[in-house]
Amino acid sequence: MKKNENLLWIGMLTTLLIITNSSCEKEDPLPVTPPSTTGISIGIGDGVFITNEGNYLGGNAKVSFYNFSDGTAVEDLFSSTNSLPLGDICQSMTLINGKEYIVVNNSGKIEVCNPSNLLRAATITGFTSPRFIVSVSASKAYVSDYISNSISIVNLVNNTRTGSFPFPGASEAMVLVGNDVFVSSINRDKVYVINSTTDLIVDSIPVAMGGNSLQLDGNGNLWVLCYGDYVTSSPGGLYRINTSTHGVELSLPFTTAESPTKLCANNAGDTLYYLNYSVYRCPITTIALPTLPIITATTQSFYGLGIRPLNGEIYVTDAIDYAQRGKLLRYTPSGTLLDTELVGIIPGGIYFY
Amino acid sequence: MKGRYQRVNKSEDLPYECASVASGRSCSVEVDFAISALVFLVDVCCIDPGCDHCIMNIRKEIKFYFIFLVFLQIPFLYGQDSIVKNIEYDIISINSFRNSFVNQGLLIEKPDSIQRSRNEVGTLTDLFVQNGLFFIKSYGCGNLATTSIRGASASQTPLLWNGLNLQSPTNGTVDLSLVPAILCDVITIQNGGGSAGWGSGAIGGLIQANNVELFNAGLKLKYIGTLGSFGEAQNGIKISSGNSKCYADVRVYLQQSKNNFTFRNLGIANFPLDTLENSTFNQKGAQAQVGWRTKNGRHSFVLRAWYQKTDREIPPSMLEINNLARQQDEFFRSMGSWKINYSKISMELKSAVLTEFMDFYQSVNLPNSLTHAVSFINSVDCRIPISKSLITNFGIVANSSRADVTQYVPVTIQNRVSAFTAFQFIPNEKLNFVLNFRAEEVQAKLLPLVGSVAGEWKGNKFLMFKTSLSRNYRIPTFNDLYWRPGGNANLKPEDSWNADGSVVVNIEKNHFLINYFFTAYFRQTKNWIQWRPTVGNSTIWSPENLLEVWSKGLEHHLKADWYFNKLKINLNLAYNYVRARNEKSKDINDLSVGKQLVYVPTHYSYGMIQFTYRNFYLSYAHQFNGLRFTASDHSTYLPAYDLATVTIGKRVDYKIYYFDVFFRTVNLFNEEYQAMSWRPMPGRYFQIGLTINCNKPNTKNK
């Protein structure tokens, strides 16, 4: 009887185990490896590059490419062409002398690539925390830096970093006007003017803290967008600067709760756009900040912004949860959604080629 | 093992010693399940030659102390390994009686004596990773390593040191690389929620690292040292002395490693061989404890103090440029406990001061980040048997923490009080039920009541069923609440419901022993805190109660021992199946909904086989870590990997000394893998270890 009882227990147990184990679910599907893109050939006006920061220390920075003609996107063009990861935090890319200079912030390098397929031609190393690059002549460029309180100098002929000069804070966006480079800073309340021959700071223009983007307009004036400073509760602002006199001609403050970023303009340079949770635009003749957005964000997390030079279409990216592929959203110039495509993680920069 | 001893009906005043201690010799003990009319039978048997008494009827007085041992699956901890003649400590008086109330219905695991003896120095990271107890998220040798029990986050599994939660008030995690194995006499791992019993944080599980009382332990000296590849040197010394009235114990340890291993850098063209830089690890510390008790054993006291300093360089990932980061962690932890033991009531009063300091240096241009935290903890824990089948336990814990992180978190004080109560109902020898409740108030704000109900049913001689349903929670950390910018003082605690069901099979014959347990669980966690850029300001990150995570899984664990004359074979097999998914998002474009969380493997398994012949041993351990996704929408992943470890060793006994020498090869097949994205991990490496042990038993008459 004891033996039968034991057998009964064993039987019940086995049945229980079989039932529970067979209810295991299907495995999660694996992502499909995209095909190699070494053979792809991108021409001028074919599409737009999107730089994706990736997660800090996650090593998943990418450059995506959206093709205008068929509306498809290559999520990771650099890796699928070069069979190598791009690095950690891709901050920006700039077209200089027919090559794309891709700044990879936390890998301390700039990848110099052929724009037709992003095949790597050279790598410039030696930076601490590079953010943006601007060419000041055919053979020289400046690279701004987040940590080192300096700006690096790059020789564009042999693509090497040749040195640096001190800068009073974190350097961010840079614009060349004539022989001067205007540099914004996210932890200083000034825009600095640097003589690109002497590499010396010749002037500083007072604005708000958090100067994150610069944009020249069709009249040759320089616009600066600042997001303020959380710690001191100082508000940001939109400023128009005369590049000859270095005077601030217009000063439009935001509230302390707002944090505007990604100032850009259309091809004609007569309309400005920026992100402030939603997408806003205003003419360069404006005397006040726009009150209503052109594209209203509902549940999205808009992160990048760009205006297609050809037709004024608005391109916005949504970073979603900052841990998955973001989305590129394409709108008509008046703000009607046309289509969406998946790009990389935390898509921050939109660069039309 | 039954029938080897002569039963002795001898009543002792003090339930803590083996009968032979009365004759003046410290005794090696074996604990044996005896299943008979009284369910909670535990035989504590002395196995030294000539010392063959069993304290059988001690169990009547001590059965309630032993309840937790029953559910701790004693056979596969103690019932084996007759070669290990001296268990280091008086295993009986291990822990608080809280365990008997809060571990009900849940499966409790312990690294067994074999596993412990192979990793007596080093950190808990080494112990857990090499003994495959569960998946560890490790950033590499000596670096940050945290638990991931059942897919829970690092801050959802507390680690208790003698009942005190070591989770940092600032970030809520315990870095396993900062807990040295030499201090942990008994390690218990509970899979499944335990907030009702132990408070905030125990959503995924709970790890306890406890010291044992050393009354009558005699004089013990132990040196443990290992040398390994990449400049690894781990040293520890334990000195303890105990008689029937008091004991003292000091442990000093020093461990370091250069970690300058070679790896293929997959982030650079042509994947060149590279050497890990900026990776040294240096840890030193000491713990002292002093215990004493009154003659009749009704009152016992212990004071413990633990100091440790760890200096670590933080190596860059394969894609990172910064090779200057380093971190210093320093802490001083002290506690005192007074246990009062009467048959009608038992109490423990505990008081502790935990201080910690962390200095993180990233680069020459950024200021150091300095974290300071102090916690004062006072608790009273009471147990009263109301009747033969009903026991109650209740108490209060008051915790006052003060912490700051320079530049980010201003000096903030947080006061918490929680009251708990539990009832254990034992209607007959086959059934056991426990009800637990806890209420906590944080900064004078009452949190939702949590509780658990659990039951155990002994089906028959070899089968037991356990089940448990609990509500658990985790309060936000100082960083979550007060970080500037971005801290969110309105965060709600994470809230979780956990249901477990287990079957335990225990078969014991003359020459073999099998323990098998199987658990199925289900857990729902709401208000899971995640940091995201704030709405409208993508440059400032802020925590929110964002996720709703549903997890479920299965756990199998088989332990088997065979004895053939002088050959002993131990087998240990485990398999965990974990599904943990986020089911909620506010962004309509979010593709992560319904997908497995990042860095949570669905499959994890571990197997170890050890052969012991006379005093030689050879073991092979194999660990399989399943595939882990690294983006929340599953667009990238890290492949599964295997790790194999082989150890051979020999033990030599000489009078009151014994020596143990081992040689180990870790990552035998030189597997190239990444536990975290782009973090280099070492290939095959070696360790050699030596233990010198001297036990001089207590020779004084009681």
PDB file of C-alpha atoms in Angstrom, chain A residues 294-295 313-314 329-339:
ATOM      1  CA  ILE A 294       3.554  73.511 -35.821  1.00  0.00           C
ATOM      2  CA  ILE A 295       3.792  69.871 -34.727  1.00  0.00           C
ATOM      3  CA  GLU A 313       9.601  69.036 -45.278  1.00  0.00           C
ATOM      4  CA  ILE A 314      10.020  68.750 -41.524  1.00  0.00           C
ATOM      5  CA  LEU A 329       8.928  61.090 -38.683  1.00  0.00           C
ATOM      6  CA  ARG A 330       8.513  62.968 -41.934  1.00  0.00           C
ATOM      7  CA  TYR A 331       6.009  65.845 -42.107  1.00  0.00           C
ATOM      8  CA  THR A 332       4.857  68.243 -44.794  1.00  0.00           C
ATOM      9  CA  PRO A 333       5.983  71.846 -44.348  1.00  0.00           C
ATOM     10  CA  SER A 334       2.660  72.573 -42.701  1.00  0.00           C
ATOM     11  CA  GLY A 335       2.948  69.728 -40.215  1.00  0.00           C
ATOM     12  CA  THR A 336       1.019  66.761 -41.645  1.00  0.00           C
ATOM     13  CA  LEU A 337       2.589  63.378 -41.004  1.00  0.00           C
ATOM     14  CA  LEU A 338       3.717  61.597 -44.156  1.00  0.00           C
ATOM     15  CA  ASP A 339       5.544  58.497 -42.948  1.00  0.00           C
TER      16      ASP A 339
END
